[in-house]
Amino acid sequence: MNDTEEIKAALAERADEFCRWLFPNGRREGGNWLVGSLAGEAGGSLSICIRGGKAGVFCDFAAGDKGGDNLAELYRRAKGVEFSDALRVCSDWLGVAGSAAPAQTAPRIIAPKPAWQPYRLTDAELCRCVGFAEALLRDERTLRRIARARGWQEKTVRGLALDPCLGLDDGKLVLIYPTGAKLRLKPLTPDLAAAFTGQKFRWLFGAQHSLWRGDRLLPCTETIHITEGETACIALVDAGIDNETTEIAVAVPGAKAWRHEWAGQFRGRNVVIWPDADASGASLRDTLVESLAGIARSIEIASVAPERGKVAA
């Protein structure tokens, strides 16, 4: 069997997952995935078989299209690309090296990529994180100043320090991650922040190998809110959206910091994305939707990003 047939067969085996990724606005009905058309809008005209011996067969009844018999062809038509390009993308999606190359006389040996491993804090670094949190809890004056500057409740800041997700180092706010500690150099006061032009953050140790508050997820967590940046996440907590059990708010460290390895944490859960109202926010939104399609139970896009303690419904 040549590479093309192998890719088609592999896609058919994962047809449900592939269709959820390609057409996240569709819906499952029996053994079919239904969407409005190749454009991907909600509807039922385009039907794709996702189970059994006909998995991958599709037909657009409204367009009078005879359809096709494999998901690589479906991708080609949906994206308007050459079939060779469609095979390459599908191969990448499957995690298979190569595309539609002729069959070779000897099997290819593909060395597996080393598994990605997040940074693990040392005992000394863990102690420093606890020290940062204790410093913020002891300094009531600074705690109140931070809350007042952002329009947050003092109990919100105190609760995040107790987690511990927030701390203080030499008068500056520390954002404590499961994989490191990030110092906020940009002032929290809006008027000073607007005039600030230097480096906004600096990692004291560790790395952005995790979501902020990602360690708060529990087996009973049903809904996860995702924001771009920690302050937007704090605004959700401050608004009472996060109940620390069934509903949790987490933050991506930055607009380009999302890692697909994190997607498994969202399997079977409802996801609400709170994108910033700018180009980077739109880019992160699209990345999250693509990464979580077929993994999350549902994906919802909030219309306005939270800021300064106010949350749009």
Tab-separated table of C-alpha atoms in Angstrom, residues 24-235:
chain	number	residue	atom	x	y	z
A	24	PRO	CA	-15.823	22.596	14.598
A	25	ASN	CA	-19.225	24.191	13.916
A	26	GLY	CA	-20.693	20.869	12.778
A	27	ARG	CA	-22.659	18.353	14.778
A	28	ARG	CA	-22.796	14.601	15.098
A	29	GLU	CA	-25.946	12.798	14.061
A	30	GLY	CA	-25.761	9.043	14.277
A	31	GLY	CA	-22.762	7.887	12.262
A	32	ASN	CA	-22.406	11.170	10.361
A	33	TRP	CA	-20.878	14.612	10.924
A	34	LEU	CA	-23.131	17.355	9.524
A	35	VAL	CA	-22.184	20.889	8.450
A	36	GLY	CA	-23.754	23.501	6.203
A	37	SER	CA	-21.210	23.301	3.400
A	38	LEU	CA	-17.497	23.054	2.675
A	39	ALA	CA	-17.207	26.543	4.199
A	40	GLY	CA	-17.785	24.912	7.579
A	41	GLU	CA	-20.817	26.817	8.859
A	42	ALA	CA	-23.435	25.112	11.023
A	43	GLY	CA	-26.065	23.191	9.087
A	44	GLY	CA	-26.834	19.775	7.687
A	45	SER	CA	-26.348	19.837	3.913
A	46	LEU	CA	-22.843	18.391	3.915
A	47	SER	CA	-22.855	14.910	5.411
A	48	ILE	CA	-19.647	13.017	6.244
A	49	CYS	CA	-19.687	9.392	7.320
A	50	ILE	CA	-17.515	8.953	10.426
A	51	ARG	CA	-18.160	5.295	11.313
A	52	GLY	CA	-17.946	1.891	9.714
A	53	GLY	CA	-16.663	0.809	6.348
A	54	LYS	CA	-17.770	4.035	4.655
A	55	ALA	CA	-15.964	6.368	7.063
A	56	GLY	CA	-14.655	9.318	5.065
A	57	VAL	CA	-17.367	9.233	2.382
A	58	PHE	CA	-19.020	12.649	2.037
A	59	CYS	CA	-21.699	14.355	-0.028
A	60	ASP	CA	-23.094	17.886	-0.183
A	61	PHE	CA	-26.790	17.374	-0.950
A	62	ALA	CA	-27.644	21.080	-1.284
A	63	ALA	CA	-24.905	21.687	-3.847
A	64	GLY	CA	-25.721	18.571	-5.829
A	65	ASP	CA	-22.127	17.485	-5.345
A	66	LYS	CA	-21.332	13.813	-5.800
A	67	GLY	CA	-18.856	14.180	-2.974
A	68	GLY	CA	-15.863	11.940	-2.405
A	69	ASP	CA	-14.711	8.810	-0.659
A	70	ASN	CA	-11.905	10.008	1.633
A	71	LEU	CA	-11.142	12.740	4.137
A	72	ALA	CA	-7.998	13.991	2.399
A	73	GLU	CA	-10.175	14.892	-0.602
A	74	LEU	CA	-12.632	16.546	1.782
A	75	TYR	CA	-9.831	18.684	3.178
A	76	ARG	CA	-8.667	19.553	-0.356
A	77	ARG	CA	-12.091	20.835	-1.349
A	78	ALA	CA	-12.707	22.641	1.946
A	79	LYS	CA	-9.396	24.511	1.807
A	80	GLY	CA	-9.093	24.858	-1.984
A	81	VAL	CA	-5.577	23.410	-2.140
A	82	GLU	CA	-3.798	20.861	-4.309
A	83	PHE	CA	-4.275	17.222	-3.315
A	84	SER	CA	-0.559	16.871	-2.539
A	85	ASP	CA	-0.817	19.807	-0.109
A	86	ALA	CA	-3.928	18.294	1.471
A	87	LEU	CA	-2.067	15.018	2.007
A	88	ARG	CA	0.834	16.850	3.623
A	89	VAL	CA	-1.459	18.674	6.076
A	90	CYS	CA	-3.405	15.506	6.855
A	91	SER	CA	-0.144	13.647	7.388
A	92	ASP	CA	0.997	16.328	9.822
A	93	TRP	CA	-2.362	16.155	11.631
A	94	LEU	CA	-1.991	12.396	11.999
A	95	GLY	CA	1.552	12.826	13.279
A	96	VAL	CA	2.953	10.818	10.360
A	97	ALA	CA	6.071	11.873	8.509
A	98	GLY	CA	5.962	12.094	4.716
A	99	SER	CA	3.102	12.489	2.240
A	100	ALA	CA	2.222	11.062	-1.146
A	101	ALA	CA	5.628	9.696	-2.085
A	102	PRO	CA	5.887	6.509	-4.173
A	103	ALA	CA	6.105	3.241	-2.278
A	104	GLN	CA	9.619	2.213	-1.369
A	105	THR	CA	11.130	-1.245	-1.543
A	106	ALA	CA	12.252	-1.103	2.070
A	107	PRO	CA	10.182	0.230	4.971
A	108	ARG	CA	11.159	3.633	6.243
A	109	ILE	CA	12.333	3.883	9.822
A	110	ILE	CA	11.172	7.096	11.416
A	111	ALA	CA	12.782	8.018	14.692
A	112	PRO	CA	10.122	9.173	17.167
A	113	LYS	CA	10.353	12.717	18.421
A	114	PRO	CA	11.378	12.961	22.063
A	115	ALA	CA	8.369	13.464	24.309
A	116	TRP	CA	7.910	17.066	25.414
A	117	GLN	CA	8.391	17.444	29.137
A	118	PRO	CA	7.385	20.502	31.161
A	119	TYR	CA	9.848	22.167	33.487
A	120	ARG	CA	9.741	20.784	37.027
A	121	LEU	CA	10.444	23.072	39.957
A	122	THR	CA	13.226	22.145	42.333
A	123	ASP	CA	12.551	21.992	46.073
A	124	ALA	CA	14.396	25.295	46.489
A	125	GLU	CA	12.238	26.941	43.810
A	126	LEU	CA	9.070	25.622	45.429
A	127	CYS	CA	10.164	27.179	48.708
A	128	ARG	CA	10.769	30.496	46.943
A	129	CYS	CA	7.236	30.389	45.503
A	130	VAL	CA	5.799	29.899	48.978
A	131	GLY	CA	7.962	32.784	50.190
A	132	PHE	CA	6.626	35.086	47.452
A	133	ALA	CA	3.031	34.264	48.442
A	134	GLU	CA	3.732	34.794	52.153
A	135	ALA	CA	5.351	38.164	51.392
A	136	LEU	CA	2.172	39.364	49.663
A	137	LEU	CA	-0.058	38.096	52.484
A	138	ARG	CA	2.085	39.877	55.092
A	139	ASP	CA	2.139	43.172	53.181
A	140	GLU	CA	-1.495	44.236	53.582
A	141	ARG	CA	-0.777	47.748	52.319
A	142	THR	CA	0.620	46.510	49.001
A	143	LEU	CA	-2.113	43.904	48.708
A	144	ARG	CA	-4.748	46.626	49.017
A	145	ARG	CA	-2.868	48.841	46.540
A	146	ILE	CA	-2.766	46.057	43.957
A	147	ALA	CA	-6.480	45.378	44.361
A	148	ARG	CA	-7.370	49.071	44.144
A	149	ALA	CA	-5.173	49.655	41.068
A	150	ARG	CA	-6.983	46.970	39.065
A	151	GLY	CA	-10.464	47.295	40.531
A	152	TRP	CA	-10.291	43.856	42.152
A	153	GLN	CA	-11.614	42.852	45.537
A	154	GLU	CA	-8.989	42.456	48.241
A	155	LYS	CA	-10.300	38.972	49.028
A	156	THR	CA	-9.603	37.954	45.422
A	157	VAL	CA	-5.937	38.953	45.646
A	158	ARG	CA	-5.622	37.356	49.077
A	159	GLY	CA	-7.229	34.131	47.881
A	160	LEU	CA	-4.872	33.896	44.907
A	161	ALA	CA	-1.920	34.381	47.239
A	162	LEU	CA	-3.187	31.592	49.467
A	163	ASP	CA	-3.452	29.215	46.471
A	164	PRO	CA	-0.538	30.205	45.927
A	165	CYS	CA	-0.775	31.820	42.471
A	166	LEU	CA	0.279	35.366	43.375
A	167	GLY	CA	3.211	36.666	45.369
A	168	LEU	CA	5.491	39.622	45.946
A	169	ASP	CA	9.205	40.133	45.349
A	170	ASP	CA	10.835	43.457	46.220
A	171	GLY	CA	7.490	45.253	45.883
A	172	LYS	CA	6.674	43.751	42.468
A	173	LEU	CA	3.921	41.254	41.711
A	174	VAL	CA	4.976	37.643	41.090
A	175	LEU	CA	2.788	35.303	39.061
A	176	ILE	CA	3.350	31.792	40.385
A	177	TYR	CA	3.026	28.972	37.859
A	178	PRO	CA	3.212	25.207	38.402
A	179	THR	CA	6.431	25.412	36.341
A	180	GLY	CA	7.999	28.695	37.421
A	181	ALA	CA	7.661	32.221	38.743
A	182	LYS	CA	7.190	35.288	36.535
A	183	LEU	CA	7.927	38.791	37.789
A	184	ARG	CA	5.629	41.539	36.514
A	185	LEU	CA	7.786	44.562	35.708
A	186	LYS	CA	4.980	46.628	34.167
A	187	PRO	CA	3.215	48.779	36.821
A	188	LEU	CA	-0.289	47.725	37.821
A	189	THR	CA	-1.534	51.305	38.099
A	190	PRO	CA	-3.251	52.064	34.752
A	191	ASP	CA	-1.776	55.564	34.320
A	192	LEU	CA	1.779	54.331	34.936
A	193	ALA	CA	1.222	51.217	32.847
A	194	ALA	CA	0.105	53.285	29.849
A	195	ALA	CA	3.426	55.141	29.804
A	196	PHE	CA	5.525	52.037	30.417
A	197	THR	CA	7.657	51.006	27.423
A	198	GLY	CA	10.134	48.520	28.900
A	199	GLN	CA	10.088	44.767	29.329
A	200	LYS	CA	6.747	43.745	30.836
A	201	PHE	CA	7.723	40.460	32.483
A	202	ARG	CA	10.794	38.492	33.475
A	203	TRP	CA	10.957	34.853	34.515
A	204	LEU	CA	12.701	34.563	37.861
A	205	PHE	CA	13.089	30.824	37.315
A	206	GLY	CA	11.334	28.010	35.488
A	207	ALA	CA	9.531	28.481	32.166
A	208	GLN	CA	6.100	29.014	30.656
A	209	HIS	CA	5.564	25.264	30.310
A	210	SER	CA	2.121	25.326	31.890
A	211	LEU	CA	-1.071	27.325	32.093
A	212	TRP	CA	-1.359	29.800	34.939
A	213	ARG	CA	-3.597	28.070	37.521
A	214	GLY	CA	-3.492	24.935	35.377
A	215	ASP	CA	-2.815	22.904	38.508
A	216	ARG	CA	-6.231	23.944	39.868
A	217	LEU	CA	-8.084	21.662	37.416
A	218	LEU	CA	-9.897	18.815	39.164
A	219	PRO	CA	-11.572	15.633	37.886
A	220	CYS	CA	-14.929	17.286	38.674
A	221	THR	CA	-14.122	20.454	36.680
A	222	GLU	CA	-16.746	20.719	33.942
A	223	THR	CA	-16.100	24.178	32.502
A	224	ILE	CA	-12.740	25.858	31.913
A	225	HIS	CA	-12.410	29.548	31.047
A	226	ILE	CA	-9.237	30.452	29.123
A	227	THR	CA	-7.848	33.988	28.991
A	228	GLU	CA	-4.831	35.567	27.319
A	229	GLY	CA	-2.718	36.662	30.258
A	230	GLU	CA	-3.043	36.443	34.001
A	231	THR	CA	-4.720	39.775	34.789
A	232	ALA	CA	-7.685	38.907	32.570
A	233	CYS	CA	-7.926	35.584	34.402
A	234	ILE	CA	-7.921	37.372	37.764
A	235	ALA	CA	-10.820	39.518	36.524
